[in-house]
Amino acid sequence: MGRETLLVLALSLGASGLSALISFVGSLTRPGGLKDQAARLNGSYAPDRPWLDLAWQVFGIATALVPVLLVAHLLTREGPGPGRGPGLGGIGFDLRRPWSDLGRGTVVAAGIGGSGLLLYLGARASGFNLTVVPESLPDVWWKIPVLIASAVQNSVLEEVIVVGYLLRRLDRLGWSPGASMAASSLLRGSYHLYQGIGGFVGNVVMGVIFVWLYRRWGRVGPLVAAHALIDIVAFVGYALLAGRVGWLPTG
């Protein structure tokens, strides 16, 4: 079971954590401060050919979800947990409580989203963070739908693997709740390290909150909803406001 967990992480967010670390080292050793550099998300693959660009965007979003399908397969093979269904239903990623999940997620997103923005602006002003550019797509008809799809993909991938799957596996391996929380939260912070120290610290704190909520609710559904809403507001909000308001840094 331990080897399985390592393989799943190596194929997904564990590899992203190592990539983010290498990227952060590169940023630290590059001339100039961190705030003078940019971390770009949701960029264009073919800005002069919109249909090819769209094909690459859809391909990237779809393939990023393959580890979630792998986790669903692995959880289905092991059967249902106590009082839970098999597969992703065993970690609370299903449609049994859609309105409850969305309502809880909205409340969590409102609390974390606002404080997260303040933390980012403060960390960047202090020189501990790169300028995060949430999107740099061309102004085409599919821009907003792709940004929303990217936000949903991020939320499903991260919450299913880093919270639901990882905690279930670590529990079965005999880890204490505190150690499992630390592992999940540090992993979440690690693959955001490319943004700088602020991105790492902010996501570790978010990880602690999300693990606590998962233990309390027994469902990743509200966490997926919260994460998706946070990213949708960040991606779409940046697309609408960048260059139009003075307080929003642009790369």
JSON list of C-alpha atoms in Angstrom, two decimals:
[
{"chain": "A", "resi": 1, "resn": "MET", "atom": "CA", "xyz": [0.00, 0.00, 0.00]},
{"chain": "A", "resi": 2, "resn": "GLY", "atom": "CA", "xyz": [2.90, 2.34, 0.75]},
{"chain": "A", "resi": 3, "resn": "ARG", "atom": "CA", "xyz": [4.43, 1.66, -2.68]},
{"chain": "A", "resi": 4, "resn": "GLU", "atom": "CA", "xyz": [1.08, 2.26, -4.34]},
{"chain": "A", "resi": 5, "resn": "THR", "atom": "CA", "xyz": [0.78, 5.63, -2.62]},
{"chain": "A", "resi": 6, "resn": "LEU", "atom": "CA", "xyz": [4.28, 6.67, -3.68]},
{"chain": "A", "resi": 7, "resn": "LEU", "atom": "CA", "xyz": [3.57, 5.66, -7.28]},
{"chain": "A", "resi": 8, "resn": "VAL", "atom": "CA", "xyz": [0.31, 7.64, -7.37]},
{"chain": "A", "resi": 9, "resn": "LEU", "atom": "CA", "xyz": [2.10, 10.71, -6.02]},
{"chain": "A", "resi": 10, "resn": "ALA", "atom": "CA", "xyz": [5.02, 10.22, -8.41]},
{"chain": "A", "resi": 11, "resn": "LEU", "atom": "CA", "xyz": [2.55, 10.27, -11.30]},
{"chain": "A", "resi": 12, "resn": "SER", "atom": "CA", "xyz": [0.74, 13.35, -10.04]},
{"chain": "A", "resi": 13, "resn": "LEU", "atom": "CA", "xyz": [1.28, 16.00, -7.38]},
{"chain": "A", "resi": 14, "resn": "GLY", "atom": "CA", "xyz": [4.42, 14.56, -5.86]},
{"chain": "A", "resi": 15, "resn": "ALA", "atom": "CA", "xyz": [6.15, 15.12, -9.19]},
{"chain": "A", "resi": 16, "resn": "SER", "atom": "CA", "xyz": [4.61, 18.59, -9.33]},
{"chain": "A", "resi": 17, "resn": "GLY", "atom": "CA", "xyz": [6.16, 19.30, -5.92]},
{"chain": "A", "resi": 18, "resn": "LEU", "atom": "CA", "xyz": [9.66, 18.44, -7.15]},
{"chain": "A", "resi": 19, "resn": "SER", "atom": "CA", "xyz": [9.11, 20.47, -10.30]},
{"chain": "A", "resi": 20, "resn": "ALA", "atom": "CA", "xyz": [7.98, 23.46, -8.22]},
{"chain": "A", "resi": 21, "resn": "LEU", "atom": "CA", "xyz": [11.07, 23.14, -6.00]},
{"chain": "A", "resi": 22, "resn": "ILE", "atom": "CA", "xyz": [13.39, 23.18, -9.01]},
{"chain": "A", "resi": 23, "resn": "SER", "atom": "CA", "xyz": [11.51, 26.17, -10.41]},
{"chain": "A", "resi": 24, "resn": "PHE", "atom": "CA", "xyz": [11.81, 28.00, -7.08]},
{"chain": "A", "resi": 25, "resn": "VAL", "atom": "CA", "xyz": [15.56, 27.38, -6.89]},
{"chain": "A", "resi": 26, "resn": "GLY", "atom": "CA", "xyz": [15.84, 28.76, -10.41]},
{"chain": "A", "resi": 27, "resn": "SER", "atom": "CA", "xyz": [13.92, 31.87, -9.40]},
{"chain": "A", "resi": 28, "resn": "LEU", "atom": "CA", "xyz": [16.10, 32.39, -6.30]},
{"chain": "A", "resi": 29, "resn": "THR", "atom": "CA", "xyz": [19.32, 32.15, -8.32]},
{"chain": "A", "resi": 30, "resn": "ARG", "atom": "CA", "xyz": [18.11, 34.40, -11.15]},
{"chain": "A", "resi": 31, "resn": "PRO", "atom": "CA", "xyz": [19.18, 38.06, -11.02]},
{"chain": "A", "resi": 32, "resn": "GLY", "atom": "CA", "xyz": [16.57, 40.35, -9.50]},
{"chain": "A", "resi": 33, "resn": "GLY", "atom": "CA", "xyz": [14.08, 39.89, -6.67]},
{"chain": "A", "resi": 34, "resn": "LEU", "atom": "CA", "xyz": [11.24, 37.38, -6.61]},
{"chain": "A", "resi": 35, "resn": "LYS", "atom": "CA", "xyz": [8.57, 40.05, -7.01]},
{"chain": "A", "resi": 36, "resn": "ASP", "atom": "CA", "xyz": [10.21, 41.14, -10.28]},
{"chain": "A", "resi": 37, "resn": "GLN", "atom": "CA", "xyz": [9.67, 37.65, -11.72]},
{"chain": "A", "resi": 38, "resn": "ALA", "atom": "CA", "xyz": [6.40, 36.07, -12.81]},
{"chain": "A", "resi": 39, "resn": "ALA", "atom": "CA", "xyz": [4.80, 32.67, -12.25]},
{"chain": "A", "resi": 40, "resn": "ARG", "atom": "CA", "xyz": [2.43, 32.15, -15.18]},
{"chain": "A", "resi": 41, "resn": "LEU", "atom": "CA", "xyz": [-0.59, 29.86, -15.12]},
{"chain": "A", "resi": 42, "resn": "ASN", "atom": "CA", "xyz": [-3.01, 29.00, -17.94]},
{"chain": "A", "resi": 43, "resn": "GLY", "atom": "CA", "xyz": [-0.83, 30.21, -20.78]},
{"chain": "A", "resi": 44, "resn": "SER", "atom": "CA", "xyz": [-1.34, 29.83, -24.51]},
{"chain": "A", "resi": 45, "resn": "TYR", "atom": "CA", "xyz": [0.15, 26.95, -26.51]},
{"chain": "A", "resi": 46, "resn": "ALA", "atom": "CA", "xyz": [-0.52, 28.47, -29.93]},
{"chain": "A", "resi": 47, "resn": "PRO", "atom": "CA", "xyz": [-1.62, 32.12, -29.60]},
{"chain": "A", "resi": 48, "resn": "ASP", "atom": "CA", "xyz": [-1.78, 32.67, -33.35]},
{"chain": "A", "resi": 49, "resn": "ARG", "atom": "CA", "xyz": [-3.93, 29.55, -33.98]},
{"chain": "A", "resi": 50, "resn": "PRO", "atom": "CA", "xyz": [-6.95, 29.59, -31.64]},
{"chain": "A", "resi": 51, "resn": "TRP", "atom": "CA", "xyz": [-8.38, 26.19, -32.58]},
{"chain": "A", "resi": 52, "resn": "LEU", "atom": "CA", "xyz": [-5.04, 24.45, -32.11]},
{"chain": "A", "resi": 53, "resn": "ASP", "atom": "CA", "xyz": [-4.62, 26.31, -28.84]},
{"chain": "A", "resi": 54, "resn": "LEU", "atom": "CA", "xyz": [-8.07, 25.13, -27.72]},
{"chain": "A", "resi": 55, "resn": "ALA", "atom": "CA", "xyz": [-7.19, 21.53, -28.60]},
{"chain": "A", "resi": 56, "resn": "TRP", "atom": "CA", "xyz": [-4.05, 21.74, -26.45]},
{"chain": "A", "resi": 57, "resn": "GLN", "atom": "CA", "xyz": [-5.99, 23.32, -23.57]},
{"chain": "A", "resi": 58, "resn": "VAL", "atom": "CA", "xyz": [-8.62, 20.56, -23.59]},
{"chain": "A", "resi": 59, "resn": "PHE", "atom": "CA", "xyz": [-5.92, 17.90, -23.89]},
{"chain": "A", "resi": 60, "resn": "GLY", "atom": "CA", "xyz": [-4.00, 19.32, -20.92]},
{"chain": "A", "resi": 61, "resn": "ILE", "atom": "CA", "xyz": [-7.07, 19.50, -18.70]},
{"chain": "A", "resi": 62, "resn": "ALA", "atom": "CA", "xyz": [-8.22, 15.99, -19.62]},
{"chain": "A", "resi": 63, "resn": "THR", "atom": "CA", "xyz": [-4.84, 14.30, -19.13]},
{"chain": "A", "resi": 64, "resn": "ALA", "atom": "CA", "xyz": [-4.31, 16.06, -15.81]},
{"chain": "A", "resi": 65, "resn": "LEU", "atom": "CA", "xyz": [-7.34, 14.18, -14.49]},
{"chain": "A", "resi": 66, "resn": "VAL", "atom": "CA", "xyz": [-5.97, 10.72, -15.34]},
{"chain": "A", "resi": 67, "resn": "PRO", "atom": "CA", "xyz": [-4.46, 10.28, -11.83]},
{"chain": "A", "resi": 68, "resn": "VAL", "atom": "CA", "xyz": [-7.96, 10.85, -10.42]},
{"chain": "A", "resi": 69, "resn": "LEU", "atom": "CA", "xyz": [-9.26, 7.99, -12.58]},
{"chain": "A", "resi": 70, "resn": "LEU", "atom": "CA", "xyz": [-6.39, 5.84, -11.32]},
{"chain": "A", "resi": 71, "resn": "VAL", "atom": "CA", "xyz": [-7.29, 6.66, -7.70]},
{"chain": "A", "resi": 72, "resn": "ALA", "atom": "CA", "xyz": [-10.96, 5.86, -8.42]},
{"chain": "A", "resi": 73, "resn": "HIS", "atom": "CA", "xyz": [-9.90, 2.47, -9.82]},
{"chain": "A", "resi": 74, "resn": "LEU", "atom": "CA", "xyz": [-7.69, 1.71, -6.83]},
{"chain": "A", "resi": 75, "resn": "LEU", "atom": "CA", "xyz": [-10.36, 2.68, -4.32]},
{"chain": "A", "resi": 76, "resn": "THR", "atom": "CA", "xyz": [-12.98, 0.64, -6.15]},
{"chain": "A", "resi": 77, "resn": "ARG", "atom": "CA", "xyz": [-10.77, -2.44, -6.00]},
{"chain": "A", "resi": 78, "resn": "GLU", "atom": "CA", "xyz": [-10.42, -2.23, -2.23]},
{"chain": "A", "resi": 79, "resn": "GLY", "atom": "CA", "xyz": [-14.19, -2.08, -1.66]},
{"chain": "A", "resi": 80, "resn": "PRO", "atom": "CA", "xyz": [-16.25, 0.28, 0.50]},
{"chain": "A", "resi": 81, "resn": "GLY", "atom": "CA", "xyz": [-15.06, 1.66, 3.79]},
{"chain": "A", "resi": 82, "resn": "PRO", "atom": "CA", "xyz": [-17.11, 1.55, 6.98]},
{"chain": "A", "resi": 83, "resn": "GLY", "atom": "CA", "xyz": [-20.40, 3.26, 6.23]},
{"chain": "A", "resi": 84, "resn": "ARG", "atom": "CA", "xyz": [-19.20, 4.47, 2.86]},
{"chain": "A", "resi": 85, "resn": "GLY", "atom": "CA", "xyz": [-19.56, 3.44, -0.76]},
{"chain": "A", "resi": 86, "resn": "PRO", "atom": "CA", "xyz": [-16.84, 2.06, -2.99]},
{"chain": "A", "resi": 87, "resn": "GLY", "atom": "CA", "xyz": [-14.53, 4.13, -5.16]},
{"chain": "A", "resi": 88, "resn": "LEU", "atom": "CA", "xyz": [-14.59, 7.90, -4.93]},
{"chain": "A", "resi": 89, "resn": "GLY", "atom": "CA", "xyz": [-17.82, 7.68, -2.95]},
{"chain": "A", "resi": 90, "resn": "GLY", "atom": "CA", "xyz": [-15.73, 6.29, -0.11]},
{"chain": "A", "resi": 91, "resn": "ILE", "atom": "CA", "xyz": [-13.98, 9.67, 0.25]},
{"chain": "A", "resi": 92, "resn": "GLY", "atom": "CA", "xyz": [-17.12, 11.72, -0.27]},
{"chain": "A", "resi": 93, "resn": "PHE", "atom": "CA", "xyz": [-16.65, 12.71, -3.90]},
{"chain": "A", "resi": 94, "resn": "ASP", "atom": "CA", "xyz": [-20.09, 11.93, -5.31]},
{"chain": "A", "resi": 95, "resn": "LEU", "atom": "CA", "xyz": [-23.48, 13.51, -5.88]},
{"chain": "A", "resi": 96, "resn": "ARG", "atom": "CA", "xyz": [-25.21, 12.33, -2.72]},
{"chain": "A", "resi": 97, "resn": "ARG", "atom": "CA", "xyz": [-25.17, 15.81, -1.11]},
{"chain": "A", "resi": 98, "resn": "PRO", "atom": "CA", "xyz": [-24.62, 18.34, -3.91]},
{"chain": "A", "resi": 99, "resn": "TRP", "atom": "CA", "xyz": [-26.29, 21.35, -2.29]},
{"chain": "A", "resi": 100, "resn": "SER", "atom": "CA", "xyz": [-24.72, 20.73, 1.09]},
{"chain": "A", "resi": 101, "resn": "ASP", "atom": "CA", "xyz": [-21.29, 20.36, -0.53]},
{"chain": "A", "resi": 102, "resn": "LEU", "atom": "CA", "xyz": [-21.75, 23.53, -2.57]},
{"chain": "A", "resi": 103, "resn": "GLY", "atom": "CA", "xyz": [-23.06, 25.52, 0.40]},
{"chain": "A", "resi": 104, "resn": "ARG", "atom": "CA", "xyz": [-20.21, 24.48, 2.66]},
{"chain": "A", "resi": 105, "resn": "GLY", "atom": "CA", "xyz": [-17.71, 25.02, -0.12]},
{"chain": "A", "resi": 106, "resn": "THR", "atom": "CA", "xyz": [-18.98, 28.54, -0.77]},
{"chain": "A", "resi": 107, "resn": "VAL", "atom": "CA", "xyz": [-18.54, 29.50, 2.88]},
{"chain": "A", "resi": 108, "resn": "VAL", "atom": "CA", "xyz": [-15.01, 28.05, 2.97]},
{"chain": "A", "resi": 109, "resn": "ALA", "atom": "CA", "xyz": [-14.08, 29.76, -0.31]},
{"chain": "A", "resi": 110, "resn": "ALA", "atom": "CA", "xyz": [-15.27, 33.13, 0.97]},
{"chain": "A", "resi": 111, "resn": "GLY", "atom": "CA", "xyz": [-13.10, 32.85, 4.07]},
{"chain": "A", "resi": 112, "resn": "ILE", "atom": "CA", "xyz": [-9.96, 31.45, 2.46]},
{"chain": "A", "resi": 113, "resn": "GLY", "atom": "CA", "xyz": [-10.15, 33.41, -0.79]},
{"chain": "A", "resi": 114, "resn": "GLY", "atom": "CA", "xyz": [-10.10, 36.84, 0.78]},
{"chain": "A", "resi": 115, "resn": "SER", "atom": "CA", "xyz": [-7.37, 36.06, 3.31]},
{"chain": "A", "resi": 116, "resn": "GLY", "atom": "CA", "xyz": [-5.35, 34.29, 0.62]},
{"chain": "A", "resi": 117, "resn": "LEU", "atom": "CA", "xyz": [-5.39, 37.37, -1.61]},
{"chain": "A", "resi": 118, "resn": "LEU", "atom": "CA", "xyz": [-4.19, 39.56, 1.28]},
{"chain": "A", "resi": 119, "resn": "LEU", "atom": "CA", "xyz": [-1.41, 37.06, 2.07]},
{"chain": "A", "resi": 120, "resn": "TYR", "atom": "CA", "xyz": [-0.30, 37.02, -1.57]},
{"chain": "A", "resi": 121, "resn": "LEU", "atom": "CA", "xyz": [-0.22, 40.82, -1.86]},
{"chain": "A", "resi": 122, "resn": "GLY", "atom": "CA", "xyz": [1.69, 41.10, 1.42]},
{"chain": "A", "resi": 123, "resn": "ALA", "atom": "CA", "xyz": [4.20, 38.37, 0.51]},
{"chain": "A", "resi": 124, "resn": "ARG", "atom": "CA", "xyz": [4.83, 39.93, -2.90]},
{"chain": "A", "resi": 125, "resn": "ALA", "atom": "CA", "xyz": [5.28, 43.40, -1.42]},
{"chain": "A", "resi": 126, "resn": "SER", "atom": "CA", "xyz": [7.78, 41.93, 1.07]},
{"chain": "A", "resi": 127, "resn": "GLY", "atom": "CA", "xyz": [9.75, 40.26, -1.71]},
{"chain": "A", "resi": 128, "resn": "PHE", "atom": "CA", "xyz": [8.90, 36.68, -0.73]},
{"chain": "A", "resi": 129, "resn": "ASN", "atom": "CA", "xyz": [6.67, 35.89, -3.69]},
{"chain": "A", "resi": 130, "resn": "LEU", "atom": "CA", "xyz": [6.76, 36.01, -7.45]},
{"chain": "A", "resi": 131, "resn": "THR", "atom": "CA", "xyz": [4.08, 37.93, -9.31]},
{"chain": "A", "resi": 132, "resn": "VAL", "atom": "CA", "xyz": [1.41, 35.33, -10.04]},
{"chain": "A", "resi": 133, "resn": "VAL", "atom": "CA", "xyz": [-0.18, 35.71, -13.47]},
{"chain": "A", "resi": 134, "resn": "PRO", "atom": "CA", "xyz": [-3.27, 33.47, -13.31]},
{"chain": "A", "resi": 135, "resn": "GLU", "atom": "CA", "xyz": [-3.91, 33.59, -17.05]},
{"chain": "A", "resi": 136, "resn": "SER", "atom": "CA", "xyz": [-2.34, 34.89, -20.25]},
{"chain": "A", "resi": 137, "resn": "LEU", "atom": "CA", "xyz": [-4.71, 33.48, -22.84]},
{"chain": "A", "resi": 138, "resn": "PRO", "atom": "CA", "xyz": [-5.66, 35.42, -25.98]},
{"chain": "A", "resi": 139, "resn": "ASP", "atom": "CA", "xyz": [-9.05, 37.10, -26.12]},
{"chain": "A", "resi": 140, "resn": "VAL", "atom": "CA", "xyz": [-10.97, 34.31, -27.84]},
{"chain": "A", "resi": 141, "resn": "TRP", "atom": "CA", "xyz": [-14.49, 32.95, -27.35]},
{"chain": "A", "resi": 142, "resn": "TRP", "atom": "CA", "xyz": [-13.37, 29.92, -25.35]},
{"chain": "A", "resi": 143, "resn": "LYS", "atom": "CA", "xyz": [-11.16, 31.82, -22.87]},
{"chain": "A", "resi": 144, "resn": "ILE", "atom": "CA", "xyz": [-13.55, 31.96, -19.91]},
{"chain": "A", "resi": 145, "resn": "PRO", "atom": "CA", "xyz": [-14.88, 28.36, -20.32]},
{"chain": "A", "resi": 146, "resn": "VAL", "atom": "CA", "xyz": [-11.31, 27.05, -20.43]},
{"chain": "A", "resi": 147, "resn": "LEU", "atom": "CA", "xyz": [-10.36, 29.03, -17.32]},
{"chain": "A", "resi": 148, "resn": "ILE", "atom": "CA", "xyz": [-13.37, 27.61, -15.47]},
{"chain": "A", "resi": 149, "resn": "ALA", "atom": "CA", "xyz": [-12.57, 24.09, -16.65]},
{"chain": "A", "resi": 150, "resn": "SER", "atom": "CA", "xyz": [-8.95, 24.53, -15.53]},
{"chain": "A", "resi": 151, "resn": "ALA", "atom": "CA", "xyz": [-10.10, 25.67, -12.09]},
{"chain": "A", "resi": 152, "resn": "VAL", "atom": "CA", "xyz": [-12.38, 22.65, -11.71]},
{"chain": "A", "resi": 153, "resn": "GLN", "atom": "CA", "xyz": [-9.62, 20.31, -12.88]},
{"chain": "A", "resi": 154, "resn": "ASN", "atom": "CA", "xyz": [-7.20, 21.75, -10.31]},
{"chain": "A", "resi": 155, "resn": "SER", "atom": "CA", "xyz": [-9.71, 21.36, -7.51]},
{"chain": "A", "resi": 156, "resn": "VAL", "atom": "CA", "xyz": [-10.68, 17.78, -8.35]},
{"chain": "A", "resi": 157, "resn": "LEU", "atom": "CA", "xyz": [-7.09, 16.63, -8.80]},
{"chain": "A", "resi": 158, "resn": "GLU", "atom": "CA", "xyz": [-5.78, 18.21, -5.62]},
{"chain": "A", "resi": 159, "resn": "GLU", "atom": "CA", "xyz": [-8.58, 17.45, -3.20]},
{"chain": "A", "resi": 160, "resn": "VAL", "atom": "CA", "xyz": [-9.16, 13.86, -4.35]},
{"chain": "A", "resi": 161, "resn": "ILE", "atom": "CA", "xyz": [-5.46, 12.96, -4.19]},
{"chain": "A", "resi": 162, "resn": "VAL", "atom": "CA", "xyz": [-3.96, 15.19, -1.50]},
{"chain": "A", "resi": 163, "resn": "VAL", "atom": "CA", "xyz": [-6.86, 14.94, 0.94]},
{"chain": "A", "resi": 164, "resn": "GLY", "atom": "CA", "xyz": [-9.21, 12.02, 0.28]},
{"chain": "A", "resi": 165, "resn": "TYR", "atom": "CA", "xyz": [-6.87, 9.42, -1.16]},
{"chain": "A", "resi": 166, "resn": "LEU", "atom": "CA", "xyz": [-3.69, 10.31, 0.75]},
{"chain": "A", "resi": 167, "resn": "LEU", "atom": "CA", "xyz": [-5.36, 10.50, 4.16]},
{"chain": "A", "resi": 168, "resn": "ARG", "atom": "CA", "xyz": [-7.18, 7.21, 3.57]},
{"chain": "A", "resi": 169, "resn": "ARG", "atom": "CA", "xyz": [-3.93, 5.50, 2.68]},
{"chain": "A", "resi": 170, "resn": "LEU", "atom": "CA", "xyz": [-1.93, 7.04, 5.53]},
{"chain": "A", "resi": 171, "resn": "ASP", "atom": "CA", "xyz": [-4.66, 6.05, 8.01]},
{"chain": "A", "resi": 172, "resn": "ARG", "atom": "CA", "xyz": [-4.43, 2.45, 6.84]},
{"chain": "A", "resi": 173, "resn": "LEU", "atom": "CA", "xyz": [-0.63, 2.59, 7.11]},
{"chain": "A", "resi": 174, "resn": "GLY", "atom": "CA", "xyz": [-1.00, 3.53, 10.77]},
{"chain": "A", "resi": 175, "resn": "TRP", "atom": "CA", "xyz": [-0.02, 7.20, 10.61]},
{"chain": "A", "resi": 176, "resn": "SER", "atom": "CA", "xyz": [-1.29, 9.45, 13.39]},
{"chain": "A", "resi": 177, "resn": "PRO", "atom": "CA", "xyz": [-3.85, 12.15, 12.49]},
{"chain": "A", "resi": 178, "resn": "GLY", "atom": "CA", "xyz": [-1.27, 14.86, 13.15]},
{"chain": "A", "resi": 179, "resn": "ALA", "atom": "CA", "xyz": [1.37, 13.25, 10.95]},
{"chain": "A", "resi": 180, "resn": "SER", "atom": "CA", "xyz": [-1.17, 12.71, 8.15]},
{"chain": "A", "resi": 181, "resn": "MET", "atom": "CA", "xyz": [-2.26, 16.35, 8.36]},
{"chain": "A", "resi": 182, "resn": "ALA", "atom": "CA", "xyz": [1.36, 17.50, 8.17]},
{"chain": "A", "resi": 183, "resn": "ALA", "atom": "CA", "xyz": [2.12, 15.27, 5.19]},
{"chain": "A", "resi": 184, "resn": "SER", "atom": "CA", "xyz": [-0.95, 16.39, 3.25]},
{"chain": "A", "resi": 185, "resn": "SER", "atom": "CA", "xyz": [-0.44, 20.08, 4.03]},
{"chain": "A", "resi": 186, "resn": "LEU", "atom": "CA", "xyz": [3.28, 20.10, 3.22]},
{"chain": "A", "resi": 187, "resn": "LEU", "atom": "CA", "xyz": [2.61, 18.28, -0.04]},
{"chain": "A", "resi": 188, "resn": "ARG", "atom": "CA", "xyz": [0.03, 20.93, -0.96]},
{"chain": "A", "resi": 189, "resn": "GLY", "atom": "CA", "xyz": [2.50, 23.67, -0.15]},
{"chain": "A", "resi": 190, "resn": "SER", "atom": "CA", "xyz": [5.33, 21.99, -2.07]},
{"chain": "A", "resi": 191, "resn": "TYR", "atom": "CA", "xyz": [3.69, 22.06, -5.48]},
{"chain": "A", "resi": 192, "resn": "HIS", "atom": "CA", "xyz": [2.85, 25.75, -5.02]},
{"chain": "A", "resi": 193, "resn": "LEU", "atom": "CA", "xyz": [6.47, 26.63, -4.17]},
{"chain": "A", "resi": 194, "resn": "TYR", "atom": "CA", "xyz": [7.03, 27.90, -7.72]},
{"chain": "A", "resi": 195, "resn": "GLN", "atom": "CA", "xyz": [5.05, 30.97, -6.59]},
{"chain": "A", "resi": 196, "resn": "GLY", "atom": "CA", "xyz": [7.50, 31.70, -3.77]},
{"chain": "A", "resi": 197, "resn": "ILE", "atom": "CA", "xyz": [7.52, 31.47, 0.02]},
{"chain": "A", "resi": 198, "resn": "GLY", "atom": "CA", "xyz": [4.12, 33.14, 0.29]},
{"chain": "A", "resi": 199, "resn": "GLY", "atom": "CA", "xyz": [2.54, 30.57, -2.02]},
{"chain": "A", "resi": 200, "resn": "PHE", "atom": "CA", "xyz": [4.09, 27.75, 0.00]},
{"chain": "A", "resi": 201, "resn": "VAL", "atom": "CA", "xyz": [3.03, 29.07, 3.42]},
{"chain": "A", "resi": 202, "resn": "GLY", "atom": "CA", "xyz": [-0.46, 30.05, 2.30]},
{"chain": "A", "resi": 203, "resn": "ASN", "atom": "CA", "xyz": [-1.17, 26.64, 0.82]},
{"chain": "A", "resi": 204, "resn": "VAL", "atom": "CA", "xyz": [0.23, 24.80, 3.85]},
{"chain": "A", "resi": 205, "resn": "VAL", "atom": "CA", "xyz": [-2.23, 26.74, 6.01]},
{"chain": "A", "resi": 206, "resn": "MET", "atom": "CA", "xyz": [-5.02, 26.00, 3.54]},
{"chain": "A", "resi": 207, "resn": "GLY", "atom": "CA", "xyz": [-4.01, 22.34, 3.67]},
{"chain": "A", "resi": 208, "resn": "VAL", "atom": "CA", "xyz": [-4.32, 22.22, 7.45]},
{"chain": "A", "resi": 209, "resn": "ILE", "atom": "CA", "xyz": [-7.80, 23.76, 7.26]},
{"chain": "A", "resi": 210, "resn": "PHE", "atom": "CA", "xyz": [-8.91, 21.40, 4.50]},
{"chain": "A", "resi": 211, "resn": "VAL", "atom": "CA", "xyz": [-7.67, 18.30, 6.33]},
{"chain": "A", "resi": 212, "resn": "TRP", "atom": "CA", "xyz": [-9.46, 19.41, 9.49]},
{"chain": "A", "resi": 213, "resn": "LEU", "atom": "CA", "xyz": [-12.68, 19.97, 7.54]},
{"chain": "A", "resi": 214, "resn": "TYR", "atom": "CA", "xyz": [-12.36, 16.61, 5.80]},
{"chain": "A", "resi": 215, "resn": "ARG", "atom": "CA", "xyz": [-11.95, 14.85, 9.15]},
{"chain": "A", "resi": 216, "resn": "ARG", "atom": "CA", "xyz": [-15.01, 16.70, 10.44]},
{"chain": "A", "resi": 217, "resn": "TRP", "atom": "CA", "xyz": [-17.27, 16.21, 7.40]},
{"chain": "A", "resi": 218, "resn": "GLY", "atom": "CA", "xyz": [-15.90, 12.97, 5.95]},
{"chain": "A", "resi": 219, "resn": "ARG", "atom": "CA", "xyz": [-16.29, 14.36, 2.42]},
{"chain": "A", "resi": 220, "resn": "VAL", "atom": "CA", "xyz": [-14.00, 15.96, -0.14]},
{"chain": "A", "resi": 221, "resn": "GLY", "atom": "CA", "xyz": [-17.02, 17.32, -2.05]},
{"chain": "A", "resi": 222, "resn": "PRO", "atom": "CA", "xyz": [-17.15, 20.62, -0.12]},
{"chain": "A", "resi": 223, "resn": "LEU", "atom": "CA", "xyz": [-13.38, 21.01, -0.51]},
{"chain": "A", "resi": 224, "resn": "VAL", "atom": "CA", "xyz": [-13.57, 20.50, -4.26]},
{"chain": "A", "resi": 225, "resn": "ALA", "atom": "CA", "xyz": [-16.34, 23.10, -4.44]},
{"chain": "A", "resi": 226, "resn": "ALA", "atom": "CA", "xyz": [-14.37, 25.57, -2.31]},
{"chain": "A", "resi": 227, "resn": "HIS", "atom": "CA", "xyz": [-11.16, 25.12, -4.28]},
{"chain": "A", "resi": 228, "resn": "ALA", "atom": "CA", "xyz": [-12.97, 25.42, -7.61]},
{"chain": "A", "resi": 229, "resn": "LEU", "atom": "CA", "xyz": [-14.68, 28.65, -6.54]},
{"chain": "A", "resi": 230, "resn": "ILE", "atom": "CA", "xyz": [-11.39, 30.14, -5.30]},
{"chain": "A", "resi": 231, "resn": "ASP", "atom": "CA", "xyz": [-9.62, 29.35, -8.57]},
{"chain": "A", "resi": 232, "resn": "ILE", "atom": "CA", "xyz": [-12.53, 30.46, -10.76]},
{"chain": "A", "resi": 233, "resn": "VAL", "atom": "CA", "xyz": [-12.59, 33.85, -9.03]},
{"chain": "A", "resi": 234, "resn": "ALA", "atom": "CA", "xyz": [-8.78, 34.12, -9.33]},
{"chain": "A", "resi": 235, "resn": "PHE", "atom": "CA", "xyz": [-8.59, 33.09, -13.00]},
{"chain": "A", "resi": 236, "resn": "VAL", "atom": "CA", "xyz": [-11.67, 34.85, -14.34]},
{"chain": "A", "resi": 237, "resn": "GLY", "atom": "CA", "xyz": [-11.24, 37.84, -12.03]},
{"chain": "A", "resi": 238, "resn": "TYR", "atom": "CA", "xyz": [-7.69, 38.36, -13.26]},
{"chain": "A", "resi": 239, "resn": "ALA", "atom": "CA", "xyz": [-8.87, 38.09, -16.88]},
{"chain": "A", "resi": 240, "resn": "LEU", "atom": "CA", "xyz": [-11.45, 40.80, -16.26]},
{"chain": "A", "resi": 241, "resn": "LEU", "atom": "CA", "xyz": [-9.46, 43.12, -13.97]},
{"chain": "A", "resi": 242, "resn": "ALA", "atom": "CA", "xyz": [-5.79, 42.89, -15.02]},
{"chain": "A", "resi": 243, "resn": "GLY", "atom": "CA", "xyz": [-4.60, 46.28, -16.20]},
{"chain": "A", "resi": 244, "resn": "ARG", "atom": "CA", "xyz": [-7.83, 47.94, -15.08]},
{"chain": "A", "resi": 245, "resn": "VAL", "atom": "CA", "xyz": [-7.20, 48.23, -11.32]},
{"chain": "A", "resi": 246, "resn": "GLY", "atom": "CA", "xyz": [-4.08, 49.50, -9.69]},
{"chain": "A", "resi": 247, "resn": "TRP", "atom": "CA", "xyz": [-3.90, 47.09, -6.75]},
{"chain": "A", "resi": 248, "resn": "LEU", "atom": "CA", "xyz": [-3.63, 43.92, -8.87]},
{"chain": "A", "resi": 249, "resn": "PRO", "atom": "CA", "xyz": [-0.01, 43.14, -9.86]},
{"chain": "A", "resi": 250, "resn": "THR", "atom": "CA", "xyz": [0.53, 42.03, -13.44]},
{"chain": "A", "resi": 251, "resn": "GLY", "atom": "CA", "xyz": [3.56, 40.29, -14.93]}
]
